[in-house]
mmCIF file of C-alpha atoms in Angstrom:
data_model
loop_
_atom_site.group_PDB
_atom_site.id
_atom_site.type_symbol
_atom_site.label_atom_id
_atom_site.label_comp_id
_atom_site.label_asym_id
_atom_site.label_seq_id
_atom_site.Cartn_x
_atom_site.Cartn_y
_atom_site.Cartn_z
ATOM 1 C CA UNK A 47 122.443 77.301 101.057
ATOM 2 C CA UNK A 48 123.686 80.121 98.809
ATOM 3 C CA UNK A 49 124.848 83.091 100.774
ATOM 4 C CA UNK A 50 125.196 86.722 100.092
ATOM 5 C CA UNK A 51 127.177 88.201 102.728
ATOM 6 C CA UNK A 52 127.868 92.159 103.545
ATOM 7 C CA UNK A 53 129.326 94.100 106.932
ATOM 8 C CA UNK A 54 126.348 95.372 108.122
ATOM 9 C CA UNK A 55 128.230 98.486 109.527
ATOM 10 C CA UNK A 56 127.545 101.188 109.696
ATOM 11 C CA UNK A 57 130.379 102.591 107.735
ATOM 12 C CA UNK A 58 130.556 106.239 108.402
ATOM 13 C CA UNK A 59 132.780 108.809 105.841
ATOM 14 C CA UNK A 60 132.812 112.360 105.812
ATOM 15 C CA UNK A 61 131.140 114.510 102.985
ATOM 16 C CA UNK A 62 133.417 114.240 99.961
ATOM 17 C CA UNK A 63 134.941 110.871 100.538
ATOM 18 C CA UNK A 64 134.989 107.570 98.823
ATOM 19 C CA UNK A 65 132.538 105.220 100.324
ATOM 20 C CA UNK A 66 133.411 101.276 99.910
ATOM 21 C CA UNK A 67 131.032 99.091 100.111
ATOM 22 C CA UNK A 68 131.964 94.929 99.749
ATOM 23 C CA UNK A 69 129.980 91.802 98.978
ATOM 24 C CA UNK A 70 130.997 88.630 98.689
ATOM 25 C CA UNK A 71 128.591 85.582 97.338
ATOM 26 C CA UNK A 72 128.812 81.832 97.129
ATOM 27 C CA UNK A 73 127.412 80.342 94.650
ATOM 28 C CA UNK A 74 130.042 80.330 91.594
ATOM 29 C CA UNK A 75 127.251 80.256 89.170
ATOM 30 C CA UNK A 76 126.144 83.644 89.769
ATOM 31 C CA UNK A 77 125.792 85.802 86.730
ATOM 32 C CA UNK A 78 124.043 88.860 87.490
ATOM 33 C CA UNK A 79 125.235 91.689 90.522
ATOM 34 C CA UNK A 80 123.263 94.449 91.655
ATOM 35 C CA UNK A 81 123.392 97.402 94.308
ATOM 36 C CA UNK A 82 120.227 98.617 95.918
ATOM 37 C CA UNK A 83 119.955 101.618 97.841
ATOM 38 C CA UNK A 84 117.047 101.144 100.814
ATOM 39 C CA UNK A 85 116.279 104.349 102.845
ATOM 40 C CA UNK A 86 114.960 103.736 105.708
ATOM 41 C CA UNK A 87 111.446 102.332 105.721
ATOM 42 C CA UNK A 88 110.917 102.843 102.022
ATOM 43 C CA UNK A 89 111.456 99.959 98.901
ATOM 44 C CA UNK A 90 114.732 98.838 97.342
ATOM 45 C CA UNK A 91 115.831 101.392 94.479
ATOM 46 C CA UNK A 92 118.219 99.714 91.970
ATOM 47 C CA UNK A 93 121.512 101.875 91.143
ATOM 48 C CA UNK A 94 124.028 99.871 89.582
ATOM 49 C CA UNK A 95 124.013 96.371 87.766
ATOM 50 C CA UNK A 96 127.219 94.347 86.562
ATOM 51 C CA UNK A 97 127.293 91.067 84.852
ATOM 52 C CA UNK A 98 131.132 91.287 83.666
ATOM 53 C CA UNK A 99 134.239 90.757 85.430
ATOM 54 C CA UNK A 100 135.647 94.446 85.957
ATOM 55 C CA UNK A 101 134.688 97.996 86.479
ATOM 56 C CA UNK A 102 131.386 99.646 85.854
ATOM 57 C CA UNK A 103 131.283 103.086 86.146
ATOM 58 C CA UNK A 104 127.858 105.207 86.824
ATOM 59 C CA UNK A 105 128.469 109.123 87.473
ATOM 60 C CA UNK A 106 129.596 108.863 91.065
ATOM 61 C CA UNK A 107 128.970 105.225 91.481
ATOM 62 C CA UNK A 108 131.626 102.406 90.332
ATOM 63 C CA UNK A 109 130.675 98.418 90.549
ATOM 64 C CA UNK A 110 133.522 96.279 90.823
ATOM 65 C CA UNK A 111 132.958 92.268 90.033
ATOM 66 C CA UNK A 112 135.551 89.721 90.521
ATOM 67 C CA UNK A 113 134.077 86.126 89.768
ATOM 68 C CA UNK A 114 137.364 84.224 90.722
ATOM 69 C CA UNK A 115 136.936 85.760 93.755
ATOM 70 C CA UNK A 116 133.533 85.950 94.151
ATOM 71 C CA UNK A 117 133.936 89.236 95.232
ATOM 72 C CA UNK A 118 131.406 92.517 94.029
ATOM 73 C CA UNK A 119 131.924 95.934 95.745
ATOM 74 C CA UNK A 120 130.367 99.596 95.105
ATOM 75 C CA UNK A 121 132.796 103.084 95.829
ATOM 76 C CA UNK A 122 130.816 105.862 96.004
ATOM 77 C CA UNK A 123 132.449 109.063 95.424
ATOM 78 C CA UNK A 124 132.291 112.514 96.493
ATOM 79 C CA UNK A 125 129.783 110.786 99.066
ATOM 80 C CA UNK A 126 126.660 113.401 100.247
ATOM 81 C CA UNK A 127 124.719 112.967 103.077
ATOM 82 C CA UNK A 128 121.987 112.203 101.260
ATOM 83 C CA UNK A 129 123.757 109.051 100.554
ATOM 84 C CA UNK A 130 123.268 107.681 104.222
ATOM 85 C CA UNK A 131 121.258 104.705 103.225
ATOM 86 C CA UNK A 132 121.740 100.823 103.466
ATOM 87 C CA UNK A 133 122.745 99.673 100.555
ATOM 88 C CA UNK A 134 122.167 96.392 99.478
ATOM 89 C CA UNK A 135 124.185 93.763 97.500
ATOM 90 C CA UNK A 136 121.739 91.368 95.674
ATOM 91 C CA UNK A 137 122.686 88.074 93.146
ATOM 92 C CA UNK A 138 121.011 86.664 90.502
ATOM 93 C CA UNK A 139 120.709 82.856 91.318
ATOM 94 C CA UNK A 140 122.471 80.750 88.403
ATOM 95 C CA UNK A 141 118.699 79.055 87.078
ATOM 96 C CA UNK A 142 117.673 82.219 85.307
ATOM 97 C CA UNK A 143 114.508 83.183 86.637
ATOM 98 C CA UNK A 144 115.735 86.457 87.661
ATOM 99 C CA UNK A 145 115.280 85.538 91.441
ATOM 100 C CA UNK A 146 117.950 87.769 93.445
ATOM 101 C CA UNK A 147 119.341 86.630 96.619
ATOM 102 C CA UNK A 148 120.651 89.794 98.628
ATOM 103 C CA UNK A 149 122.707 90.112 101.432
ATOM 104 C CA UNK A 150 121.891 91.851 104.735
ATOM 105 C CA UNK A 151 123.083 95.099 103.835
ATOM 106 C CA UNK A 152 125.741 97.754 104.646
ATOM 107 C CA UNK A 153 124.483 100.634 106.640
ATOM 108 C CA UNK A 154 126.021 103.512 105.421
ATOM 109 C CA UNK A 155 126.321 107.400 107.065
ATOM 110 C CA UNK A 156 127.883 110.452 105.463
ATOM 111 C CA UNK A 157 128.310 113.070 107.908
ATOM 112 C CA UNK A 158 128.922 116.694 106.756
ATOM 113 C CA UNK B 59 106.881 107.469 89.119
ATOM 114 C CA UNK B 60 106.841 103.990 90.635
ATOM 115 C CA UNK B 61 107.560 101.067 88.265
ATOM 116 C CA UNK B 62 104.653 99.564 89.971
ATOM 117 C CA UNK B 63 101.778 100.652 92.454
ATOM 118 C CA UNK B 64 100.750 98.555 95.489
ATOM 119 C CA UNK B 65 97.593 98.152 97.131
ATOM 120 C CA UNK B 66 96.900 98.899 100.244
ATOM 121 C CA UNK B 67 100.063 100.907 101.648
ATOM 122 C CA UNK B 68 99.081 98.855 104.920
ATOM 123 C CA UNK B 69 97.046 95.814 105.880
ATOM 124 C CA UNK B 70 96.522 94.845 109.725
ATOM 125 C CA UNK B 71 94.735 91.475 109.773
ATOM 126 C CA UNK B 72 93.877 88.827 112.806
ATOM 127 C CA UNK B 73 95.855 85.340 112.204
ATOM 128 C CA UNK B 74 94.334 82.865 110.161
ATOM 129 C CA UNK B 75 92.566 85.490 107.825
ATOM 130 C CA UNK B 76 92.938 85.632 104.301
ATOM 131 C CA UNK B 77 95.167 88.162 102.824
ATOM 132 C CA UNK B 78 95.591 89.339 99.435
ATOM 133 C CA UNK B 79 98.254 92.113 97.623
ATOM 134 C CA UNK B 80 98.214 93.664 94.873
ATOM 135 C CA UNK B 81 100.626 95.185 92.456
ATOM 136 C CA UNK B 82 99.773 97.036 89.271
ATOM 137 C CA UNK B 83 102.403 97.695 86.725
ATOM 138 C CA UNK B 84 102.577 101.011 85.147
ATOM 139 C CA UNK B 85 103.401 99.047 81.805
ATOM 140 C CA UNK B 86 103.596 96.188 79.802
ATOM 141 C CA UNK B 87 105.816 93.450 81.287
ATOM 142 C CA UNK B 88 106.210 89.804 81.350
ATOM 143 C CA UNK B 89 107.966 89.614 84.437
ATOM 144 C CA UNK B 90 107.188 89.936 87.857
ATOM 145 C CA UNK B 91 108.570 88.561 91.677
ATOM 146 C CA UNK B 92 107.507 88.781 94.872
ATOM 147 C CA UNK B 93 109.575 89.385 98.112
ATOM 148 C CA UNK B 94 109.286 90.313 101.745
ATOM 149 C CA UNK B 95 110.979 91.718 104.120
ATOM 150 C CA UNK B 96 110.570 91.066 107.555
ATOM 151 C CA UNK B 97 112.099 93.805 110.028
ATOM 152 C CA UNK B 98 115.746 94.091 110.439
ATOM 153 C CA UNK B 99 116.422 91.505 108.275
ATOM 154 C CA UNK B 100 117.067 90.612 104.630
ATOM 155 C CA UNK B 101 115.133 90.969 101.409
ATOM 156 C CA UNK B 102 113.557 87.361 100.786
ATOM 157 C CA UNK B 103 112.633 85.993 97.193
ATOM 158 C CA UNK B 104 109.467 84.534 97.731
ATOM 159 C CA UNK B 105 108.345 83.743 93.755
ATOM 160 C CA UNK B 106 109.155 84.904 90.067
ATOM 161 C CA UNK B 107 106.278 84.722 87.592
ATOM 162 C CA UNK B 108 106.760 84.971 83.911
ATOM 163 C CA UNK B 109 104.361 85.013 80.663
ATOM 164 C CA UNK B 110 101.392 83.780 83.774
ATOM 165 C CA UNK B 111 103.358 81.189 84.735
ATOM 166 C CA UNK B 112 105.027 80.622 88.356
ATOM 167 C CA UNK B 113 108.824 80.319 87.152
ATOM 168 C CA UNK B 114 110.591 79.657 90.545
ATOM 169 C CA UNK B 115 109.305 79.993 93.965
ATOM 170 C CA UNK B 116 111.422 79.536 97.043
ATOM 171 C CA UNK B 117 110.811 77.175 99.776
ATOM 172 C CA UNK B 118 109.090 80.374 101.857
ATOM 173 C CA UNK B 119 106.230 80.006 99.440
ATOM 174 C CA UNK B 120 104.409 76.990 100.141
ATOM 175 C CA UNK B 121 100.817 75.915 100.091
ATOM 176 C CA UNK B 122 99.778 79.118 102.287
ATOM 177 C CA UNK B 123 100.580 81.182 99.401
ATOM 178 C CA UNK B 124 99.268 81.729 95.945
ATOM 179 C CA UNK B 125 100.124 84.522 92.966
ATOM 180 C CA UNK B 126 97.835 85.391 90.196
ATOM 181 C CA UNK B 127 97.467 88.053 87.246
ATOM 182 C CA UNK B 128 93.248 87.738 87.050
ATOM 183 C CA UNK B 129 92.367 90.219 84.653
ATOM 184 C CA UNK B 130 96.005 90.400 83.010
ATOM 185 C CA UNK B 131 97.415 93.113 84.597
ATOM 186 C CA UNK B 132 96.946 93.322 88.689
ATOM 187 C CA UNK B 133 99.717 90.580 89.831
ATOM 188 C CA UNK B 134 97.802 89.422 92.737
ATOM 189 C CA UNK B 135 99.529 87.656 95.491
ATOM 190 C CA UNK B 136 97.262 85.604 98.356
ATOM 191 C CA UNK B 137 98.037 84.610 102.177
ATOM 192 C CA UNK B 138 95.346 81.881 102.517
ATOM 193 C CA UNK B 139 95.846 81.169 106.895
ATOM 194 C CA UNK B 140 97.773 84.378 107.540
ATOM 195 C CA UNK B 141 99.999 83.634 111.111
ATOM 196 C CA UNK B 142 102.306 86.302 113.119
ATOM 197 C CA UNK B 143 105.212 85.594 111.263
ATOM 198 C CA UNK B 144 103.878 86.774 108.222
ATOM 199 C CA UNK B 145 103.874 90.195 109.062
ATOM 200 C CA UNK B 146 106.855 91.834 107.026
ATOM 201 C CA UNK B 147 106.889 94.452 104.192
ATOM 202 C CA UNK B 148 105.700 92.510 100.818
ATOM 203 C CA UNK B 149 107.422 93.679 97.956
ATOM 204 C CA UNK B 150 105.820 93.367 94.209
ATOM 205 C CA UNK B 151 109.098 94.151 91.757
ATOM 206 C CA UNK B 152 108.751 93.866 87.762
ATOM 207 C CA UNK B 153 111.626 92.985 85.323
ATOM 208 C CA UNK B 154 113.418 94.751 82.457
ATOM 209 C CA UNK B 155 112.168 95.573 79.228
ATOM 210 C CA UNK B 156 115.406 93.618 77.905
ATOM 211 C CA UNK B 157 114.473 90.801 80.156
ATOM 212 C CA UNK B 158 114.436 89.390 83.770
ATOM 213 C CA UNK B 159 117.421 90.320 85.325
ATOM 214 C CA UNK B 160 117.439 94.041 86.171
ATOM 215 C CA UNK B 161 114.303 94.657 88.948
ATOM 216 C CA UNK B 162 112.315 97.273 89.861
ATOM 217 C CA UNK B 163 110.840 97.643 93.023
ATOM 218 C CA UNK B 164 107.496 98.770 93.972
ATOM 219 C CA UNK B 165 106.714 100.983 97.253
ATOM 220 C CA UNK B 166 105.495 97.614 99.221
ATOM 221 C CA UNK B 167 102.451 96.482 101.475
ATOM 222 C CA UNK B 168 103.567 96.267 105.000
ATOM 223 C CA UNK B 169 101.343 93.660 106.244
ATOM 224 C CA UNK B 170 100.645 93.428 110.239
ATOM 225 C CA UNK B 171 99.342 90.129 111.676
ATOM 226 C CA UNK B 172 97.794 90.221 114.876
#
């Protein structure tokens, strides 16, 4: 069974710091790594995609992939309140039909 | 603006009714999934359909369910026996111009079983 796996949390930071957010998958095929944002009660909103080993870096939002270690994470910096979301790791399965496998998700809160 | 509309915002059926959900993308794209969410718990691939063609569905999807695109652009998907543990939020998504990877969500059908 191919397993995306997240701390569901919630991770609390005050306004203004770095938010970390880990994933880590199992199937070593994997090619494609995404980060959804989900606010409560409403649809997954994509805000990052990575598909190389590395850093990707998106105004306030950096992915980090690391295949060997099957390992993708998302910082968040400068971190606003109206970042309190769960936030949710999702892989691309290795046949190439674009079906994403996500993990539970990380509850995150930014207080002010 | 969504990537895709969804019709209706909420369906309440009685078990063993058929269901059906529709999404309607805003543009021209070749492909589409399907995923639900049941509450609490994680996003579920349920099937990816490309060019009108089922390309993967996952072992959630079985004879009970059915996708279509009738008229070429509503992506229809159909409950046939609906039972309790269907009720979850339904999820229509569409790929990337560039391809399937990168997916766009729409706002969802939360479907109620009763």
């Amino acid at each position: 069974q191919k397993e995306v796996e997240q701390n569901s949390g919630p991770l609390s930071v005050p306004e203004g710091a770095i938010a970390s957010l880990n994933c880590t998958y199992s199937d070593r095929g994997s090619q494609s790594f995404f980060w959804y944002r989900q606010y409560s009660g409403k649809s997954p909103e994509l805000i990052m995609f990575i598909y190389s080993n590395g850093d990707k870096e998106d105004g306030r939002f950096t992915a980090q992939l690391n295949k060997a270690s099957q390992y993708v994470s998302l910082l968040i910096r400068d971190s606003q309140p109206s970042d309190s979301a769960t936030y949710l790791c999702a892989v691309g399965g290795s046949s190439n039909t674009g079906k994403l496998i996500f993990g539970q998700g990380t509850t995150l809160q930014v207080k002010p | 603006e969504p990537e895709v509309t969804q019709t209706p915002s909420h369906q309440v059926t009685q078990m063993g009714q058929e269901v059906i959900l529709r999404c309607v993308p805003i543009s021209n794209h070749l492909y589409f999934y399907w995923y639900r969410q049941i509450l609490g718990q994680k996003v579920e691939f349920l099937v990816s359909f490309y060019n009108n063609e089922i390309s993967e569905k996952s072992e959630i999807f079985d004879d009970q369910f059915s996708v279509e695109r009738p008229d070429g652009s509503n992506f229809t998907l159909k409950i046939r026996s609906t039972k309790l543990e269907d009720s979850a939020m339904y999820f229509c998504a569409r790929g990337g111009l560039a391809g399937a990877n990168e997916q766009f969500f729409g706002p969802g059908t939360r479907l109620t079983v009763l």
